[in-house]
Amino acid sequence: MFYVHVNLFFRRIMVTIKDNEIKIRFIPHTHTHTHTHTHTHTHTHTHTHTHTHTKQVLVLKQLAKNAPTMFYVHVNLFFRRIMVTIKDNEIKIREGAARALRAVLKIVSVRDSSSRTQWYNGIFAAVVEGLRARSSVITIHAALLTLGELMVSGLEHMTYHYQEAIDKVVEFLPSKEKLLKCAVISLIPHFAEFDPRRFVELYLEVFVPRFLLVTLAREKGDIIPMAFVSLGKTALAIKGVIKPFVTDILRCIQQAIQPKSKTYCPEALLCLSMVAQAAGADLGLYYDINELLELLFKEGFTPMLCQALASIASNVPSLLVVIQGKILDMLSVELAGKPFENPGARKLDLGASPIILSRASTKAKIFTTRLALKTLGTFNLDETLL
């Protein structure tokens, strides 16, 4: 019974993608109602189109993930239509279509089919066509999104097009279009993860020192968090090869986590966590890590801070004791209202100083208390006396 409804869903949704206006929505019960609605409520229709369109591509994604066998019957039709939808004028629709494409590529990758190579070739051909110099920004962005999904899917087919694809992307590094710059930044870790050896040999110098580090030094706004995350993921993919760039990376991180700064970037802590994993015990050889640690504790207790500290403590054993001491102080202040005191330490009698808890505990206070308790239970405090 459910299969019948899936077939009906595809017939109704795919027909609406097929028309000239590229609308993904169910076919209305009466043509007259659609005609009247389109011509008398233009503004509302545009909003509804975007909202409905977004929901439909998300539904397609969920169908592909949760009913792959039923969905597979419609894969050929899906690929034909999604390459149109992914070039929609609305960015949310393009991104939703890309996520749906990822789910369907996963279905195809685990099934033997004589059509699979044809599908892959068709998708990659659309990428190459979209990355032509004279294409519109929307078309180029759609091609970059599609290429990202091909890389994430880890398709063997892309092994043969790896260099060709990245060379196309490199052409857009000088672009001043923020949308394209963000898309390229997001792609870099996928390139590194797909083939770390070739990435290091051919593109490491291009993407890390000449692009990502320059972006962090010169750009402002929401590109910076994306660049930090991209840099961290790239470091994880290439592991110790990142070491020659650690000094410059940590300098960028330190600049981004200055206390009370309007440009404070929490994602820099996430980057630090990943770089620590990649560089390992040698992290402290490239930079005054103690100065960086002092900065880490000045902005407050956050999940990203805990993640960064745990990563540094795990991968740089020489800093474990220092970090443990600072963590205990932070936890004690958060949970008990005073710095940590080692058991057995001499105490001065300063009189009673009870901690007064506010009855009107804010959500922020509750959150940090929970985080402190979680950290107390999970952080490596084995060598300390609690």
PDB file of C-alpha atoms in Angstrom, residues 27 31-32 49 51 59 82 107 118 125 144 146 169 175 181 189 201 234 243 260 268 274 276 305 311 365 380:
ATOM      1  CA  ILE A  27      -0.225  19.062  -8.601  1.00  0.00           C
ATOM      2  CA  HIS A  31      -6.086  23.926 -12.809  1.00  0.00           C
ATOM      3  CA  THR A  32      -8.367  26.958 -12.369  1.00  0.00           C
ATOM      4  CA  HIS A  49       6.924  28.442  -3.741  1.00  0.00           C
ATOM      5  CA  HIS A  51       8.791  27.237   1.334  1.00  0.00           C
ATOM      6  CA  VAL A  59      11.027  14.963   1.634  1.00  0.00           C
ATOM      7  CA  ILE A  82      17.422  17.265  -9.600  1.00  0.00           C
ATOM      8  CA  ILE A 107      21.752   4.477  -2.719  1.00  0.00           C
ATOM      9  CA  GLN A 118      25.990   6.810 -17.247  1.00  0.00           C
ATOM     10  CA  ALA A 125      29.277  16.672 -17.204  1.00  0.00           C
ATOM     11  CA  LEU A 144      30.156  23.571  -6.802  1.00  0.00           C
ATOM     12  CA  THR A 146      27.049  19.152  -6.944  1.00  0.00           C
ATOM     13  CA  VAL A 169      37.598  25.023  -8.808  1.00  0.00           C
ATOM     14  CA  SER A 175      36.450  35.409  -7.182  1.00  0.00           C
ATOM     15  CA  LYS A 181      34.115  31.930  -2.045  1.00  0.00           C
ATOM     16  CA  PRO A 189      38.281  19.447   3.094  1.00  0.00           C
ATOM     17  CA  GLU A 201      51.233  16.703  -3.799  1.00  0.00           C
ATOM     18  CA  THR A 234      41.748  19.716   6.066  1.00  0.00           C
ATOM     19  CA  LYS A 243      52.905  20.815  10.638  1.00  0.00           C
ATOM     20  CA  LYS A 260      35.933  40.836  24.512  1.00  0.00           C
ATOM     21  CA  ALA A 268      38.685  29.034  15.920  1.00  0.00           C
ATOM     22  CA  MET A 274      41.379  19.487  14.965  1.00  0.00           C
ATOM     23  CA  ALA A 276      45.958  19.504  17.752  1.00  0.00           C
ATOM     24  CA  LEU A 305      36.468  25.335  24.621  1.00  0.00           C
ATOM     25  CA  SER A 311      42.049  17.550  22.226  1.00  0.00           C
ATOM     26  CA  LYS A 365      23.469  29.435  34.015  1.00  0.00           C
ATOM     27  CA  ASN A 380      40.893  13.338  31.782  1.00  0.00           C
TER      28      ASN A 380
END
